[in-house]
């Protein structure tokens, strides 16, 4: 039967007039979903209502899904296709939901039977009211007309829903549920909702790293022979061997960041106050496991109270050591001494902890103290899924609990069913298909044949393997801060040189762009904490730190220059705010070159120098900057953050972090135009560079170089292949004329009406 969209809009108007006459709203929503499903010949129609306070959507009516899901299925802003539609305030039409990166699987409601998915936000102005969703078994079922019809209905529904008690009813329900279950229920139906920090799926048992204490350690069988001090000595020896082995292995695999990473473990192990005291406790009758836990606990107390961040950072090392000693004392198999098959729950983690635990084969991380951008970046580079949850949620997960963690959506399933496991196996294979390095062609061209460069963002040297596999044409951004962050002191010029040289060598003649140290903000060095800033993001960050600390800056520049000898290397400065900043940094590079000349040391005298475009002030003087610099690189993550004054890590304002804001479009256009006018190379290296919706615009304004998280390369290449530059230029021209966010959104929406494209 043919879809009858016009009739549908009329019928809904009639229903809404009934609502105004004071009918029961639930009944009304039920009628709306039935009517929409019938008219559109959709297998499913559902309405979700948004709760502003909880920032959460709840299923309130459905035709086609299991009725028991009403009131039970909830989605956070950005979660799943529906959550994305409501976060981004635009319809999303997906032809084949099971292969969509945003698809969110709910066990038990049989949503997986439906391929075509169309979610339209219900809005009052920019206020989120809810979402209207239709689904169909047949892939690519919904057309551009369906999108238009559903938008018209959503517009009508908005007034009705907003007017009345549905929202307050939802709140009342939530409030009574909360009082009934004190303390606040944080885990509903075995599902925890957190925030994604590093994507991927992890499976394993919960292991709370913070839990090493005399009370929480499992005590051995009381009938077994008690452990002797000699047994403990053997456990110490075994532990030392394991750690030395780990140190050797990580030094090979993560040469840039793993130097002596386990040194604190070894030092503590040799400390007689530590191991000697445990042995003494055992000699005087304390059970071995209890003795270890007691001393570990004492050390944790002392370390965590230290005023020195460097000492406080050792807390996790002592706990980790306690775990190893206990397992070795209990003679558990060597393989069980690492974190294979386990998802670690910790209040706080440092980048160095993440490295260590990764070397010990951890499957995933759940953290409860917020995630710094460096922790997120390093976990992503190491391929370890990470989800941030609240302290309450973390405390609610029992140790040993079987879990499946969907770090893409930030969802943790406790004791997942076979059905959940099977679904995630399918989703993982779909993800792999979309990110298959074998699909990459060496060169990327638009449909009309223009060359576009796809380069890699590199955080750790271990990322280079993927960069080669995905045929990166060069390194467009090397974030140089990790070797600084994981050490106890600034790395020497020589230490840095070894790392940078390896990077250049492994790229085998391809261009490499080094970024100078970008610390500050939420990326702090524990050994450099003589500043306590009220507004660190507006403080001693990036190039400001380098210009203030000339010795440290010069050592890094000399190491970059030397590593670039006989290679195609460039250096760029982060957070440039003025031409003066750039010239001051450039002067120091020239001083370093003069110094190297005088010493007769080889370096790359052709090293090009660039400014990162991340601040509104830099955009205002971009012409002058383009005249001075050899190249410009758009750091879109910071550019958006600073232009819109939206903290990119603050979920409360995440809906305001809009890459498509007209101010951002115009700023990027100005940067590219200035670069082209002055004959200077311009590239983009923030997350926007892999944003499929914005790619035609970026190509249309003349950008030809993209530096991305290289696993996204197949998707970006496919998209570039489909773009015709003439069309892209027209699109860019239209988008640059818009003065309102809503106009850009409506335009992007209209362009993306074709099913199978996530608008
Ligand atoms: C950016 O800001 O876009 C960028 C690439 O730098 P960061 O390392 O701060 O993400
Ligand atoms: Mg930046």
XYZ file of C-alpha atoms in Angstrom, residues 118-564:
447
model
C 14.185 7.623 10.851
C 14.398 9.772 13.978
C 13.045 13.325 14.026
C 13.474 15.636 17.010
C 10.365 17.239 18.474
C 11.410 20.830 19.151
C 9.954 24.096 20.362
C 12.390 26.582 18.894
C 15.654 25.146 20.123
C 14.057 23.531 23.167
C 14.150 19.757 23.103
C 10.777 18.159 23.766
C 11.295 14.642 22.488
C 11.738 12.506 19.400
C 9.479 10.803 16.915
C 10.906 7.604 15.466
C 9.740 5.295 12.706
C 11.354 1.982 11.776
C 10.830 -0.557 9.020
C 12.076 -4.072 8.362
C 13.010 -3.243 4.787
C 16.338 -1.401 4.398
C 16.259 2.087 2.783
C 12.506 2.230 3.310
C 12.107 5.899 4.199
C 12.303 8.641 1.599
C 12.876 12.374 1.690
C 9.097 12.860 1.670
C 8.784 10.773 4.810
C 11.372 12.963 6.495
C 9.395 16.066 5.581
C 6.092 14.555 6.745
C 7.536 13.419 10.040
C 9.065 16.852 10.628
C 5.668 18.453 10.070
C 4.071 16.090 12.569
C 6.858 16.603 15.078
C 6.325 20.371 14.840
C 2.641 19.949 15.679
C 3.259 17.501 18.477
C 5.726 19.829 20.158
C 3.130 22.351 21.275
C 0.803 19.720 22.529
C 3.421 17.843 24.502
C 4.979 20.925 25.935
C 1.653 22.323 27.039
C 0.701 19.601 29.347
C 1.482 17.282 32.078
C 3.524 14.605 30.338
C 6.837 16.066 31.359
C 5.728 16.696 34.896
C 4.298 13.181 35.035
C 7.652 11.830 33.941
C 9.356 13.875 36.653
C 6.920 12.710 39.304
C 7.514 9.127 38.322
C 11.264 9.638 38.493
C 10.981 11.369 41.864
C 8.855 8.623 43.405
C 11.199 5.958 42.014
C 14.120 7.795 43.576
C 12.520 8.045 47.014
C 11.451 4.422 46.898
C 14.999 3.332 46.214
C 17.284 5.259 48.519
C 20.210 5.561 48.062
C 19.654 6.704 44.500
C 19.413 3.812 42.104
C 22.325 4.090 39.705
C 22.074 0.765 37.935
C 18.831 -0.006 36.151
C 18.172 -3.505 34.839
C 21.858 -4.371 34.808
C 22.743 -1.418 32.595
C 24.949 1.502 33.545
C 25.025 4.600 31.410
C 28.244 6.541 31.380
C 30.104 8.718 28.931
C 32.351 7.415 26.194
C 36.016 8.424 26.436
C 37.637 5.836 24.151
C 35.477 3.757 21.851
C 35.293 0.020 21.285
C 33.715 -3.012 22.909
C 35.266 -4.663 25.964
C 34.255 -7.880 27.616
C 35.498 -9.073 30.985
C 35.143 -9.226 34.737
C 34.999 -6.141 36.925
C 38.134 -5.501 38.936
C 38.221 -2.531 41.272
C 41.792 -1.346 41.449
C 41.070 0.910 44.384
C 39.955 -1.969 46.528
C 43.239 -3.333 47.885
C 42.715 -3.228 51.610
C 42.981 -5.633 54.485
C 39.220 -6.030 54.466
C 38.579 -6.427 50.796
C 41.254 -9.013 49.925
C 39.927 -12.513 49.554
C 41.520 -14.593 52.259
C 42.812 -18.049 51.364
C 41.195 -21.268 52.450
C 41.432 -21.338 56.286
C 42.197 -25.068 56.211
C 45.235 -24.583 53.970
C 48.750 -24.373 55.440
C 49.465 -20.765 56.486
C 52.002 -18.897 54.375
C 55.506 -18.492 55.760
C 57.938 -15.581 55.413
C 59.850 -17.788 52.944
C 56.728 -18.194 50.820
C 56.469 -14.421 50.792
C 60.157 -14.034 49.765
C 59.463 -16.338 46.819
C 56.410 -14.216 45.898
C 58.622 -11.096 45.994
C 61.183 -12.714 43.669
C 58.509 -13.865 41.262
C 56.902 -10.429 41.284
C 60.263 -8.730 40.560
C 60.889 -11.099 37.614
C 57.430 -10.404 36.186
C 57.866 -6.652 36.443
C 61.338 -6.691 34.869
C 59.895 -8.737 32.016
C 57.026 -6.261 31.611
C 59.487 -3.372 31.586
C 61.554 -5.032 28.832
C 58.490 -5.770 26.752
C 56.936 -2.284 27.037
C 60.277 -0.585 26.367
C 60.275 -2.387 23.027
C 56.621 -1.848 22.164
C 56.129 1.676 23.506
C 59.652 3.046 23.317
C 58.595 6.697 23.385
C 56.627 6.578 26.593
C 57.519 3.436 28.495
C 61.052 4.221 29.641
C 61.364 2.953 33.199
C 57.630 3.076 33.538
C 57.701 0.270 36.102
C 60.657 1.704 38.008
C 58.514 2.770 40.975
C 57.228 -0.818 41.288
C 60.771 -2.136 41.463
C 61.912 0.524 43.935
C 59.016 -0.147 46.289
C 59.649 -3.873 46.003
C 63.258 -3.357 47.112
C 62.227 -1.134 49.993
C 62.740 -3.008 53.284
C 60.147 -0.804 54.967
C 57.680 -2.355 52.549
C 58.593 -5.970 51.858
C 60.553 -6.305 55.152
C 57.589 -5.145 57.152
C 55.246 -7.570 55.398
C 57.671 -10.431 56.076
C 57.873 -9.415 59.754
C 54.102 -9.347 60.095
C 53.960 -12.877 58.649
C 56.689 -14.050 61.059
C 54.703 -12.705 64.002
C 51.568 -14.588 63.014
C 49.639 -12.389 60.570
C 48.228 -14.314 57.635
C 50.219 -13.594 54.434
C 47.435 -12.026 52.367
C 46.327 -9.909 55.297
C 49.935 -8.814 55.955
C 50.337 -7.630 52.355
C 47.023 -5.790 52.440
C 47.857 -4.106 55.749
C 51.176 -2.690 54.552
C 49.799 -1.747 51.130
C 47.006 0.076 52.905
C 49.496 1.994 55.089
C 51.506 3.033 52.026
C 48.369 4.095 50.179
C 47.387 6.265 53.131
C 50.818 7.927 53.306
C 51.193 8.410 49.549
C 47.702 9.732 48.975
C 48.158 12.381 51.665
C 51.432 13.642 50.198
C 51.559 17.251 49.072
C 53.747 16.211 46.139
C 51.783 15.108 43.061
C 54.661 12.853 42.091
C 54.247 10.848 45.293
C 50.460 10.824 45.096
C 50.804 9.315 41.647
C 52.441 6.230 43.148
C 49.268 5.148 44.931
C 48.113 2.985 42.079
C 51.600 1.453 41.723
C 51.505 0.286 45.343
C 48.031 -1.134 44.895
C 49.042 -2.903 41.708
C 52.073 -4.313 43.494
C 49.872 -5.503 46.356
C 47.669 -7.353 43.876
C 50.641 -9.038 42.237
C 52.267 -10.044 45.518
C 48.985 -11.503 46.749
C 48.402 -13.510 43.600
C 51.965 -14.788 43.563
C 51.737 -15.716 47.240
C 48.572 -17.636 46.516
C 50.460 -19.272 43.666
C 47.936 -18.231 41.091
C 48.942 -18.944 37.527
C 51.357 -16.408 36.059
C 48.838 -15.453 33.376
C 46.402 -14.401 36.080
C 48.919 -11.901 37.375
C 47.982 -9.490 34.658
C 44.614 -7.953 33.836
C 43.659 -10.151 30.900
C 39.908 -10.710 30.838
C 39.355 -7.860 33.261
C 37.823 -4.414 33.040
C 39.408 -2.117 35.582
C 37.291 0.204 37.662
C 39.256 3.071 39.165
C 38.425 6.422 40.630
C 41.280 8.122 38.877
C 43.858 7.068 36.311
C 46.947 8.791 34.998
C 48.246 8.399 31.458
C 51.153 6.385 32.909
C 48.694 4.062 34.722
C 46.873 3.524 31.443
C 50.148 2.570 29.771
C 51.098 0.187 32.554
C 47.719 -1.489 32.688
C 47.667 -1.744 28.915
C 51.009 -3.564 29.101
C 49.313 -5.858 31.605
C 46.625 -6.685 29.010
C 43.650 -4.934 30.566
C 40.459 -5.160 28.475
C 38.870 -1.799 29.350
C 38.581 1.018 31.870
C 35.730 2.462 33.889
C 36.712 5.703 35.616
C 34.694 7.756 38.048
C 36.535 11.054 38.302
C 36.039 12.557 34.871
C 38.331 12.053 31.915
C 41.097 14.389 30.862
C 41.614 14.773 27.140
C 45.014 13.122 27.448
C 43.602 10.032 29.126
C 41.015 9.774 26.377
C 43.618 10.251 23.624
C 46.074 7.732 25.070
C 43.361 5.089 25.601
C 42.199 5.607 22.026
C 45.747 5.224 20.756
C 46.220 2.030 22.741
C 42.846 0.770 21.508
C 41.460 0.342 25.030
C 37.785 1.198 25.526
C 37.103 3.653 28.367
C 33.843 4.828 29.909
C 33.416 7.547 32.535
C 30.704 6.966 35.151
C 29.729 8.578 38.462
C 31.353 7.472 41.720
C 28.010 6.024 42.827
C 27.705 3.966 39.650
C 31.264 2.671 39.942
C 30.699 1.691 43.572
C 27.616 -0.247 42.522
C 29.591 -2.727 40.380
C 30.588 -5.797 42.379
C 34.099 -7.155 41.824
C 34.143 -10.186 39.570
C 30.912 -9.159 37.807
C 30.789 -10.238 34.152
C 30.427 -7.175 31.958
C 30.160 -6.084 28.357
C 31.153 -2.484 27.844
C 29.946 -0.593 24.790
C 32.352 2.320 25.004
C 31.014 3.786 21.769
C 27.728 4.580 23.537
C 29.116 4.684 27.074
C 26.948 1.737 28.166
C 27.987 -1.044 30.523
C 25.946 -4.247 30.627
C 26.258 -6.240 33.831
C 25.876 -9.991 33.338
C 25.023 -9.548 29.642
C 22.734 -12.122 28.088
C 23.752 -14.342 25.189
C 21.571 -12.128 23.010
C 23.576 -9.027 23.972
C 26.874 -10.825 23.297
C 25.660 -12.002 19.908
C 24.458 -8.536 18.931
C 27.782 -6.956 19.835
C 29.669 -9.547 17.846
C 27.593 -8.477 14.854
C 28.141 -4.772 15.551
C 31.889 -5.318 15.956
C 32.114 -7.096 12.609
C 30.117 -4.297 10.943
C 32.530 -1.748 12.438
C 35.506 -3.722 11.154
C 34.019 -3.840 7.689
C 33.652 -0.070 7.606
C 37.205 0.457 8.900
C 39.042 -2.033 6.753
C 42.562 -0.865 5.914
C 42.596 -3.154 2.882
C 39.936 -0.923 1.279
C 42.295 2.070 1.231
C 43.692 3.213 -2.073
C 47.107 4.889 -1.951
C 45.848 8.179 -3.328
C 42.575 9.939 -2.599
C 40.703 11.836 -5.305
C 37.361 13.571 -5.565
C 34.807 12.311 -8.103
C 36.096 14.958 -10.526
C 39.701 13.828 -10.041
C 41.172 16.444 -7.658
C 43.838 15.169 -5.260
C 43.145 15.271 -1.537
C 45.747 14.296 1.080
C 44.796 12.078 4.021
C 47.387 12.302 6.795
C 47.544 10.755 10.241
C 47.325 12.256 13.712
C 49.966 10.479 15.808
C 49.882 10.401 19.610
C 52.189 7.477 20.401
C 54.847 5.905 18.199
C 52.784 2.729 18.296
C 50.156 4.577 16.176
C 52.594 4.501 13.259
C 51.761 0.891 12.500
C 48.150 1.869 11.777
C 49.302 4.949 9.842
C 51.234 2.657 7.490
C 48.437 0.102 7.249
C 45.899 2.805 6.384
C 48.297 4.317 3.821
C 48.594 7.737 5.482
C 50.344 10.175 3.164
C 52.205 11.668 6.088
C 51.857 12.747 9.701
C 49.752 15.921 9.825
C 49.897 16.256 13.613
C 52.340 14.660 16.043
C 51.115 15.428 19.573
C 54.475 15.598 21.274
C 53.281 15.812 24.863
C 53.010 12.125 25.819
C 56.728 11.482 26.350
C 56.596 14.514 28.682
C 53.484 13.468 30.547
C 54.551 9.955 31.501
C 58.021 10.857 32.791
C 59.038 12.165 36.188
C 60.928 15.067 34.670
C 61.325 16.854 31.344
C 62.903 14.474 28.814
C 66.351 15.557 27.677
C 67.053 16.739 24.132
C 68.731 13.400 23.464
C 65.767 11.368 24.745
C 63.432 13.435 22.602
C 65.688 13.147 19.553
C 65.565 9.337 19.706
C 61.748 9.411 19.728
C 61.339 11.992 16.949
C 63.968 10.290 14.776
C 62.109 7.004 15.063
C 58.913 8.750 13.986
C 60.602 10.279 10.947
C 62.373 7.020 10.012
C 59.200 4.969 10.253
C 57.375 7.351 7.911
C 60.039 6.542 5.295
C 60.375 9.894 3.562
C 56.746 10.970 3.961
C 56.154 14.441 5.436
C 55.954 14.748 9.218
C 54.513 17.742 11.095
C 55.683 18.012 14.704
C 53.590 20.067 17.093
C 55.511 21.690 19.941
C 54.503 20.872 23.501
C 50.786 21.466 24.103
C 50.349 21.172 27.860
C 48.190 23.145 30.263
C 44.394 23.222 30.325
C 43.546 19.745 31.510
C 46.878 18.355 30.290
C 49.147 18.946 33.271
C 52.662 17.722 34.025
C 52.798 16.433 37.599
C 56.440 17.489 37.963
C 55.685 21.035 36.883
C 52.995 22.236 39.195
C 54.256 25.589 40.358
C 51.162 27.172 38.911
C 47.664 26.854 40.238
C 45.369 28.536 37.793
C 41.725 29.428 38.310
C 41.111 29.162 34.548
C 43.722 26.764 33.171
C 42.155 26.746 29.674
C 42.751 30.491 29.521
C 46.126 30.254 31.204
C 49.652 28.973 30.794
C 48.904 26.641 27.896
C 50.746 25.418 24.816
C 52.966 28.026 23.093
C 52.607 30.341 26.110
C 54.286 27.702 28.272
C 57.025 27.197 25.659
C 57.744 30.908 25.272
C 57.867 31.304 29.061
C 60.201 28.289 29.434
C 62.703 28.960 26.696
C 65.211 26.257 27.728
C 62.602 23.515 27.568
C 61.300 24.914 24.286
C 64.775 25.116 22.725
C 65.603 21.539 23.692
C 62.460 20.335 21.964
C 63.084 22.473 18.877
C 66.710 21.246 18.569
C 65.487 17.648 18.842
C 62.847 18.265 16.112
C 65.366 20.013 13.844
C 67.972 17.253 14.250
C 65.430 14.452 13.736
C 64.405 16.147 10.503
